[in-house]
């Protein structure tokens, strides 16, 4: 067999190593949670009567399970009365029942859990459960929900306001009074579905001793344990969560989906395994989604283009339950001034309960909403001032040492100006005029920009830490015990690459074990651009310790008393001077089991309180940010209003690059999801009812809908990150909507304030523009 | 229940199964061939793509009875053909795999395309993959992978001829 470079060379950070998981996935061998079908498995599913009966808010009067229970193959039907513990789940606020006992707060609220012998029996039984509801007036508009006397979503709360906060810098909104130019606009952004291809699912089994083992498609196995323990009155050590690779997550598997329902089912399944898989319709109804947002802006500058003041109001609709609504709002607010220097700032945020489906975490949460508005305002300001839009951004771009709109002094790794400079020198920008002139008949071409940033990490008051474990196996291989789920972003492969680099081992000698609460250590969720940053730092510590220990023990075997003369190389430790060596397999046999692994711990830096915020609970502010500058070139069909994105360029400052291909993957994916958000995605509801139940009515981009996407890494280094990197999973999501909207304004002189930018909206705007100009 | 006989990844296979059972369930649950994925169950995502007599089909929209007497190839058997193996290698090397949940279906669609059109343009690749949704990649590296597989294939055929 011929050896590839990967077989003989140690893995190297910065090199384009093939993703460690790619081969198994390409061969269909990687096991996902959905792939587990244990022998004798039962099926569990929830009864969600609100959607079936067309009500979003209702008093639960009675549940008649007789007909369903009589169906052959039905094992058990459980209701709220069967839930031990608090029957409440939620990441920050425990406000979401596992099974509703008193009232439905949205169309997807579950009132009963059916366990059956087969999927067919389950489906039929769910249909046979008769639920009597007394409809209540529903409040589905976040602004109406804040009005005096509005219907309350949670009876025990005084009003529907989940969170309200403000950020004030300098003179606040008064700063606008002495600006030469002020632009203003009101914007709205749609609900977006994560659209992961593997829907929410898991399988669970309860042993005779009461211990639960669950395999879940989850971004937060350790938090799941806490959620389940709290909701069902169990102790942590009774619950073991295994988290294989996810078929996509994007935030939607952060927080309880199937977890508590499935654990409850397992407790009632007499030791048999039980499986729950949400279909696509259930995913679109009961899965989490991106918060819709209303945004009002005023942005002021001096004649020379210096940004002076910004005032904005943000209203996020969190739906029936809190999930991370307050934190989503906080993060949006923290980014509402863009990656710019602005001395006078007032940002007001509100996050509101409604009877809509539950909004939660989704890639770039809170931020992509405000970026749309802010970057449209910047473009408008450039037009008003007659300044080139790139130059205006560059002139105001945050530089290291500047203070951002949250009052945080930004560090060395603040590359937005460099990102913009790379756009400025790129042919797609330089040759834009000729390209626009060459628009085919019946079309108009435009070029738009967006400057974006996204914080990484949990933010203030939430410890962002990880505990990594690396092990030398008995036969001389290395295993990284990953503790933060890999939802596809490739953190597990990055961990292999980091471990291989530090331990000087080749790809064949390093593998990863996916998260398992029985063998790994609590390390937080796979989210917030913190996964590789935090766990990677912990892993470096663990690997360095293990390396030093192995070298030291090899010294005993090789009669070498100076560790510095020994080198760890693929498969062995060598003493160059004497040409003596010991293989890792042999060395492993020399070590006690507990000596063969090392733990490394890391706590991410927290931001000192800048004293600019009021009303924040947790998660404000942050210290590490990824930056990006995006450019979209679009062609608009003037007869259909269809926007075709022809070219897309994303320049990203993510510090040092651990793996160039994986870096591009994250950027491509963020841009793709962002273009879906810009052009077509809208998980609309009417009176709290979700209108789409499948991918024919909730459209996500296919291969024909997206352009070639060019990803450029802006050189930089975040000294606190592992090997100088910082997380870039989210930042790219923020660019496409504003870049495309700005391209539309550039090409067609229409200014759409409501996303997505559908053909209907484009056509309407073109028509009213034509009317205006004919008058 | 009835007995169906078909060729599964090159092996004659006999199965006692309800003829109306969905092929995706037969594969994943009954035969534990979980490489084929279900992303929608309604024919819109392509994650369940398989080859029936060498042609692209959706296993969520087929029933077991339709397999009787036919030749079925899933991602698990794809690597046995030179074309399938090259496609799988190209997907891994070109960075076309992220979460990997769409990957088996994408590869099946790619093999279907390359067996009809061994030297496709990028636009032809896009069109051929348009029935397969990927939420992770933006498709760029998937298209790279298909073009790479075509190049490798054509180079090895040139070498042989
Ligand atoms: S599962 Fe068959 S097309 Fe989606
Ligand atoms: S790689 Fe995740 S859906 Fe395609």
Tab-separated table of N, CA and C in Angstrom, chain B residues 82-145:
chain	number	residue	atom	x	y	z
B	82	UNK	N	-16.126	1.421	-9.436
B	82	UNK	CA	-15.049	2.410	-9.533
B	82	UNK	C	-15.597	3.840	-9.500
B	83	UNK	N	-16.712	4.058	-10.178
B	83	UNK	CA	-17.283	5.399	-10.199
B	83	UNK	C	-17.708	5.829	-8.792
B	84	UNK	N	-18.436	4.940	-8.114
B	84	UNK	CA	-18.912	5.266	-6.769
B	84	UNK	C	-17.759	5.526	-5.816
B	85	UNK	N	-16.720	4.713	-5.912
B	85	UNK	CA	-15.567	4.884	-5.025
B	85	UNK	C	-14.897	6.227	-5.273
B	86	UNK	N	-14.796	6.599	-6.536
B	86	UNK	CA	-14.146	7.882	-6.852
B	86	UNK	C	-14.989	9.040	-6.342
B	87	UNK	N	-16.279	8.909	-6.461
B	87	UNK	CA	-17.160	9.975	-5.969
B	87	UNK	C	-17.004	10.099	-4.448
B	88	UNK	N	-16.970	8.979	-3.758
B	88	UNK	CA	-16.849	9.040	-2.294
B	88	UNK	C	-15.505	9.654	-1.877
B	89	UNK	N	-14.451	9.254	-2.555
B	89	UNK	CA	-13.138	9.818	-2.238
B	89	UNK	C	-13.117	11.313	-2.509
B	90	UNK	N	-13.688	11.715	-3.626
B	90	UNK	CA	-13.689	13.138	-3.979
B	90	UNK	C	-14.494	13.940	-2.963
B	91	UNK	N	-15.612	13.401	-2.509
B	91	UNK	CA	-16.406	14.126	-1.508
B	91	UNK	C	-15.581	14.355	-0.239
B	92	UNK	N	-14.868	13.316	0.197
B	92	UNK	CA	-14.084	13.459	1.424
B	92	UNK	C	-12.945	14.458	1.219
B	93	UNK	N	-12.282	14.370	0.080
B	93	UNK	CA	-11.081	15.189	-0.114
B	93	UNK	C	-11.377	16.631	-0.492
B	94	UNK	N	-12.496	16.842	-1.158
B	94	UNK	CA	-12.795	18.209	-1.625
B	94	UNK	C	-13.452	19.055	-0.551
B	95	UNK	N	-13.675	18.485	0.613
B	95	UNK	CA	-14.328	19.262	1.661
B	95	UNK	C	-15.831	19.382	1.449
B	96	UNK	N	-16.393	18.403	0.748
B	96	UNK	CA	-17.827	18.455	0.455
B	96	UNK	C	-18.674	17.957	1.617
B	97	UNK	N	-18.011	17.436	2.645
B	97	UNK	CA	-18.735	16.812	3.746
B	97	UNK	C	-18.651	17.687	4.996
B	98	UNK	N	-19.791	18.127	5.467
B	98	UNK	CA	-19.800	18.816	6.759
B	98	UNK	C	-20.566	17.943	7.752
B	99	UNK	N	-21.832	18.225	8.000
B	99	UNK	CA	-22.533	17.315	8.913
B	99	UNK	C	-22.657	15.941	8.286
B	100	UNK	N	-22.676	15.901	6.967
B	100	UNK	CA	-22.676	14.618	6.283
B	100	UNK	C	-24.039	13.983	6.097
B	101	UNK	N	-25.077	14.650	6.547
B	101	UNK	CA	-26.388	14.000	6.484
B	101	UNK	C	-26.946	13.972	5.063
B	102	UNK	N	-26.573	14.963	4.260
B	102	UNK	CA	-27.021	14.960	2.863
B	102	UNK	C	-26.087	14.151	1.982
B	103	UNK	N	-24.897	13.815	2.522
B	103	UNK	CA	-23.814	13.294	1.687
B	103	UNK	C	-24.174	12.012	0.929
B	104	UNK	N	-24.723	10.992	1.605
B	104	UNK	CA	-25.060	9.784	0.848
B	104	UNK	C	-25.981	10.078	-0.338
B	105	UNK	N	-26.995	10.880	-0.115
B	105	UNK	CA	-27.923	11.210	-1.191
B	105	UNK	C	-27.253	12.005	-2.303
B	106	UNK	N	-26.406	12.932	-1.911
B	106	UNK	CA	-25.668	13.731	-2.898
B	106	UNK	C	-24.786	12.828	-3.763
B	107	UNK	N	-24.112	11.884	-3.097
B	107	UNK	CA	-23.214	10.997	-3.845
B	107	UNK	C	-23.998	10.133	-4.831
B	108	UNK	N	-25.156	9.673	-4.386
B	108	UNK	CA	-25.990	8.865	-5.278
B	108	UNK	C	-26.387	9.701	-6.496
B	109	UNK	N	-26.795	10.950	-6.248
B	109	UNK	CA	-27.181	11.825	-7.363
B	109	UNK	C	-25.986	12.094	-8.267
B	110	UNK	N	-24.799	12.215	-7.661
B	110	UNK	CA	-23.592	12.467	-8.454
B	110	UNK	C	-23.265	11.263	-9.333
B	111	UNK	N	-23.392	10.075	-8.766
B	111	UNK	CA	-23.119	8.862	-9.550
B	111	UNK	C	-24.123	8.740	-10.686
B	112	UNK	N	-25.368	9.039	-10.384
B	112	UNK	CA	-26.407	8.998	-11.421
B	112	UNK	C	-26.039	9.947	-12.565
B	113	UNK	N	-25.584	11.152	-12.212
B	113	UNK	CA	-25.198	12.123	-13.240
B	113	UNK	C	-23.993	11.630	-14.033
B	114	UNK	N	-22.933	11.239	-13.311
B	114	UNK	CA	-21.685	10.899	-14.001
B	114	UNK	C	-21.822	9.637	-14.839
B	115	UNK	N	-22.750	8.788	-14.508
B	115	UNK	CA	-22.922	7.608	-15.345
B	115	UNK	C	-23.631	7.969	-16.649
B	116	UNK	N	-24.354	9.072	-16.641
B	116	UNK	CA	-24.997	9.534	-17.881
B	116	UNK	C	-24.110	10.527	-18.618
B	117	UNK	N	-23.452	11.380	-17.841
B	117	UNK	CA	-22.680	12.489	-18.424
B	117	UNK	C	-21.331	12.545	-17.701
B	118	UNK	N	-20.333	11.870	-18.261
B	118	UNK	CA	-19.058	11.730	-17.529
B	118	UNK	C	-18.268	13.031	-17.424
B	119	UNK	N	-18.625	14.044	-18.188
B	119	UNK	CA	-17.815	15.260	-18.153
B	119	UNK	C	-18.723	16.492	-18.042
B	120	UNK	N	-19.414	16.622	-16.918
B	120	UNK	CA	-20.422	17.689	-16.822
B	120	UNK	C	-19.808	19.051	-16.542
B	121	UNK	N	-20.503	20.086	-16.954
B	121	UNK	CA	-20.123	21.450	-16.567
B	121	UNK	C	-20.620	21.684	-15.139
B	122	UNK	N	-20.130	22.753	-14.510
B	122	UNK	CA	-20.593	23.050	-13.145
B	122	UNK	C	-22.097	23.299	-13.128
B	123	UNK	N	-22.606	23.934	-14.174
B	123	UNK	CA	-24.045	24.177	-14.217
B	123	UNK	C	-24.829	22.875	-14.343
B	124	UNK	N	-24.284	21.943	-15.104
B	124	UNK	CA	-24.966	20.643	-15.208
B	124	UNK	C	-24.945	19.921	-13.863
B	125	UNK	N	-23.844	20.082	-13.131
B	125	UNK	CA	-23.785	19.463	-11.805
B	125	UNK	C	-24.845	20.094	-10.901
B	126	UNK	N	-24.907	21.411	-10.931
B	126	UNK	CA	-25.926	22.101	-10.116
B	126	UNK	C	-27.324	21.577	-10.433
B	127	UNK	N	-27.615	21.467	-11.713
B	127	UNK	CA	-28.954	21.019	-12.105
B	127	UNK	C	-29.197	19.597	-11.603
B	128	UNK	N	-28.172	18.752	-11.743
B	128	UNK	CA	-28.350	17.355	-11.356
B	128	UNK	C	-28.519	17.199	-9.851
B	129	UNK	N	-27.956	18.117	-9.084
B	129	UNK	CA	-28.056	18.016	-7.621
B	129	UNK	C	-29.214	18.841	-7.068
B	130	UNK	N	-30.004	19.418	-7.952
B	130	UNK	CA	-30.996	20.377	-7.461
B	130	UNK	C	-32.117	19.714	-6.666
B	131	UNK	N	-32.209	18.401	-6.725
B	131	UNK	CA	-33.211	17.719	-5.902
B	131	UNK	C	-32.676	17.309	-4.543
B	132	UNK	N	-31.436	17.657	-4.260
B	132	UNK	CA	-30.823	17.272	-2.985
B	132	UNK	C	-30.485	18.513	-2.179
B	133	UNK	N	-31.091	18.632	-1.023
B	133	UNK	CA	-30.828	19.803	-0.190
B	133	UNK	C	-29.646	19.555	0.740
B	134	UNK	N	-28.802	20.577	0.847
B	134	UNK	CA	-27.742	20.564	1.846
B	134	UNK	C	-27.853	21.869	2.612
B	135	UNK	N	-27.867	21.792	3.923
B	135	UNK	CA	-28.004	23.008	4.711
B	135	UNK	C	-26.654	23.507	5.215
B	136	UNK	N	-25.596	22.729	5.018
B	136	UNK	CA	-24.312	23.095	5.610
B	136	UNK	C	-23.332	23.753	4.657
B	137	UNK	N	-23.330	23.390	3.394
B	137	UNK	CA	-22.152	23.671	2.569
B	137	UNK	C	-22.269	24.845	1.615
B	138	UNK	N	-23.484	25.230	1.232
B	138	UNK	CA	-23.591	26.206	0.146
B	138	UNK	C	-23.277	25.596	-1.209
B	139	UNK	N	-23.084	24.275	-1.246
B	139	UNK	CA	-22.928	23.463	-2.464
B	139	UNK	C	-21.602	23.635	-3.199
B	140	UNK	N	-20.840	24.685	-2.915
B	140	UNK	CA	-19.646	24.959	-3.723
B	140	UNK	C	-18.701	23.762	-3.722
B	141	UNK	N	-18.393	23.266	-2.522
B	141	UNK	CA	-17.428	22.169	-2.446
B	141	UNK	C	-18.044	20.838	-2.884
B	142	UNK	N	-19.355	20.745	-2.823
B	142	UNK	CA	-20.002	19.537	-3.351
B	142	UNK	C	-19.836	19.502	-4.871
B	143	UNK	N	-20.038	20.650	-5.489
B	143	UNK	CA	-19.862	20.716	-6.946
B	143	UNK	C	-18.393	20.474	-7.302
B	144	UNK	N	-17.496	21.063	-6.495
B	144	UNK	CA	-16.060	20.775	-6.688
B	144	UNK	C	-15.814	19.269	-6.685
B	145	UNK	N	-16.418	18.598	-5.713
B	145	UNK	CA	-16.179	17.158	-5.554
B	145	UNK	C	-16.658	16.385	-6.780
